[in-house]
Amino acid sequence: WGWGHFAAQAERAVVVDQKHYPNGLNEKFVTWPKEKTIEFFTAKGGRLDDPELREIARYTDRIVNVLGHLEGLRVADIGAGSGLFVPLLSQLVGTQGKVYAVDLSEAFVSFLREKKRNQKLSNVHVVQCDAKRTRLPSKSADVVMLCDAYHHVEYPQTFMTDVRRTLSDNGRLFLIDFYNDPSRASDHSPEWLTSHIRASKAEFRAEIEDAGFSYLYDVVLEELSENYIMVFEPKKKKK
């Protein structure tokens, strides 16, 4: 059996808090019209981009620094959403690099394409994924980041096995996500952390390892209270 064996089966969608997600894990991203999505998530007081509401938005530069030297590399921001990281990533990879801005939401994909056009981000490639596939070419990325996106992956074994396929052999996966620990609450309520995030950091790590990755280390940023950062590499095949 290879790493994709279980992913190749009919993987069931993850179990989530039905009170918190009455219409499904990604209902807002998939079914809302573009205008409502963009207003809710990106306008003043928006859930993704407002530094007063989200520590990730306050410390974008610090988080990107964790990715290391990016010039000339191919970086995939999976779950790119409103493109919070995309302009900075575009600048850092330079003219010889590429940024793949990947999202499930048709509304966000349209918004990302507008951002690419308006800001003249010629090295950015916007891709709409689906719930099970990144839709990126094999070995097309040197660095993959999922920032506050993994907890919205409905089929973790299938999707992360595909992420493994998109990474170069020496690539790195950076997972930034929320603790589901109420004691870590700062920007969100304790109840939100435990209902919105379906599993613990340890459980997420195990899922990713099962999809063909090896855990390397944690990166600790003192500025982050609600979020952690784990780093993985593709698991080496036994000779």
C-alpha positions in Angstrom: 0.0 0.0 0.0 1.3 3.4 -0.9 0.5 6.7 0.8 -2.4 7.3 -1.5 -4.0 3.9 -0.7 -6.5 5.3 1.8 -7.0 8.5 -0.1 -7.9 6.4 -3.2 -10.7 4.9 -1.3 -14.1 6.7 -0.8 -12.9 8.9 2.0 -15.7 10.2 4.1 -15.9 13.9 4.8 -14.6 14.9 8.2 -17.0 15.2 11.1 -17.6 18.8 12.3 -19.8 20.5 14.9 -23.2 20.6 13.4 -24.4 23.5 15.5 -21.4 25.6 14.3 -21.6 24.3 10.7 -25.3 23.7 10.1 -25.0 23.8 6.3 -21.6 22.2 6.0 -17.9 23.0 6.6 -17.5 25.3 3.6 -21.0 26.6 3.0 -20.0 30.3 3.2 -17.2 29.9 0.7 -19.1 27.7 -1.8 -22.7 29.0 -1.8 -22.5 32.7 -0.9 -22.5 35.2 -3.8 -19.3 37.0 -4.5 -20.5 40.4 -3.1 -21.6 38.9 0.2 -18.4 36.8 0.5 -16.1 39.8 -0.2 -18.0 42.1 2.1 -18.0 39.7 5.0 -14.4 38.6 4.8 -12.4 41.6 3.4 -14.2 44.9 3.9 -13.6 47.1 6.9 -14.0 44.8 9.9 -13.7 41.8 7.5 -12.9 38.4 9.1 -9.7 37.8 7.1 -7.9 41.1 6.6 -8.6 43.2 9.6 -5.5 43.3 12.0 -7.8 44.2 14.8 -9.7 40.9 14.4 -7.1 38.4 13.4 -3.5 38.0 14.6 -2.5 36.5 11.3 -3.3 39.8 9.6 -1.3 41.7 12.3 1.9 39.6 11.8 1.8 38.8 8.1 5.5 39.8 7.6 6.6 37.6 10.5 4.8 34.6 9.2 6.2 35.0 5.7 9.7 35.3 7.2 9.3 31.8 8.6 9.1 30.4 5.0 12.8 31.3 4.5 14.5 32.7 1.5 12.0 32.6 -1.4 13.7 34.4 -4.3 13.3 32.3 -7.4 11.1 29.7 -5.7 7.6 28.4 -6.5 5.3 29.0 -3.6 1.7 27.7 -3.3 -0.6 29.5 -1.0 -3.4 27.0 -0.6 -6.6 28.5 0.9 -5.3 31.9 -0.2 -8.7 33.4 0.4 -8.6 37.2 0.0 -4.9 37.1 -0.9 -3.6 38.4 2.4 -0.1 37.0 1.7 -0.1 37.1 -2.1 1.4 40.5 -2.8 4.2 40.0 -0.4 4.9 36.5 -1.7 4.9 37.8 -5.2 7.5 40.4 -4.2 9.7 37.9 -2.4 9.9 35.2 -5.1 10.8 37.8 -7.7 10.6 37.7 -11.5 12.2 34.2 -11.6 9.7 32.7 -9.1 6.0 31.9 -9.1 3.2 32.2 -6.6 0.2 29.9 -6.9 -2.8 31.4 -5.2 -5.2 28.5 -4.7 -8.7 28.5 -3.3 -11.9 26.5 -3.3 -14.2 29.5 -3.4 -15.3 30.8 -6.8 -15.8 34.2 -5.2 -12.3 34.3 -3.8 -10.8 33.1 -7.0 -12.5 36.0 -8.9 -11.3 38.4 -6.2 -7.7 37.0 -6.5 -7.7 37.5 -10.2 -8.8 41.1 -9.8 -6.0 41.6 -7.2 -3.5 40.1 -9.6 -4.6 42.3 -12.4 -5.0 45.5 -10.4 -1.6 45.1 -8.6 0.1 43.8 -11.8 1.3 40.6 -10.1 2.6 39.0 -13.2 4.2 36.0 -11.3 1.0 35.1 -9.6 -1.1 32.2 -11.0 -4.7 31.9 -9.6 -6.0 28.3 -9.4 -9.4 27.1 -8.2 -9.0 23.8 -6.4 -11.8 21.4 -5.4 -12.4 19.6 -2.1 -10.1 16.7 -3.1 -7.5 18.2 -5.5 -5.2 21.2 -5.7 -5.3 21.2 -9.5 -1.7 22.1 -9.5 0.9 20.2 -11.7 3.0 17.5 -10.1 6.2 18.8 -8.4 5.2 22.4 -9.2 5.9 23.9 -5.8 9.0 24.3 -3.6 7.0 25.7 -0.7 3.4 25.1 0.2 1.6 27.1 2.9 -1.8 26.5 4.4 -2.7 29.4 6.7 -5.9 28.9 8.7 -7.1 26.7 5.9 -6.4 23.1 6.8 -9.3 23.0 9.3 -11.6 23.7 6.2 -10.2 20.6 4.3 -13.1 18.2 4.1 -11.1 15.2 2.9 -7.7 15.5 4.6 -6.2 12.2 3.4 -7.2 12.7 -0.2 -6.4 16.4 -0.4 -3.1 16.3 1.5 -1.9 13.3 -0.6 -2.5 15.5 -3.6 -0.6 18.4 -1.9 2.3 15.9 -1.5 2.1 15.2 -5.2 2.5 19.0 -6.0 5.6 19.4 -3.8 9.1 19.0 -5.1 11.1 16.2 -3.5 13.0 18.7 -1.3 10.0 21.0 -0.7 8.5 22.1 2.5 4.9 22.3 3.8 4.1 25.0 6.3 0.9 24.5 8.2 -0.4 27.5 10.2 -3.7 26.8 12.0 -5.7 27.4 15.2 -5.3 25.6 18.4 -8.7 24.1 19.4 -7.8 25.0 23.0 -10.1 27.6 24.7 -7.2 28.8 26.9 -5.5 30.2 23.8 -8.4 32.5 22.8 -7.5 36.1 22.1 -9.2 37.4 18.9 -11.9 34.8 19.1 -14.1 33.4 21.8 -13.1 30.2 23.6 -16.3 28.6 22.3 -15.4 29.5 18.7 -12.0 27.8 18.9 -13.5 24.5 20.2 -16.4 24.5 17.8 -14.8 25.9 14.6 -11.6 23.8 14.8 -12.5 20.1 14.6 -9.4 18.6 16.0 -6.2 19.2 18.0 -2.8 20.1 16.7 -1.6 16.5 17.4 -4.5 15.1 15.4 -3.8 17.4 12.5 -0.2 16.4 12.5 -1.1 12.7 12.5 -3.4 13.2 9.5 -0.7 15.0 7.5 1.9 12.4 8.3 -0.5 9.7 7.2 -0.8 11.5 3.8 2.9 11.1 3.1 4.7 13.8 5.0 7.3 13.8 7.7 7.1 16.2 10.6 10.2 18.4 10.9 9.7 21.0 13.6 7.5 23.7 15.1 8.2 27.4 14.6 7.2 29.4 17.7 6.3 33.1 17.1 5.7 34.8 20.5 3.3 37.1 18.8 0.9 34.3 18.0 -1.5 33.2 20.7 -4.3 31.3 18.8 -2.2 29.9 16.0 0.7 27.4 15.7 3.1 26.7 12.9 4.3 23.2 11.9 6.7 22.3 9.2 6.8 19.1 7.1 8.6 17.6 4.2 7.6 14.9 1.8 8.2 11.5 3.2 11.1 9.8 1.5 10.2 6.6 -0.3 12.1 3.5 0.9 14.6 2.2 -1.6 
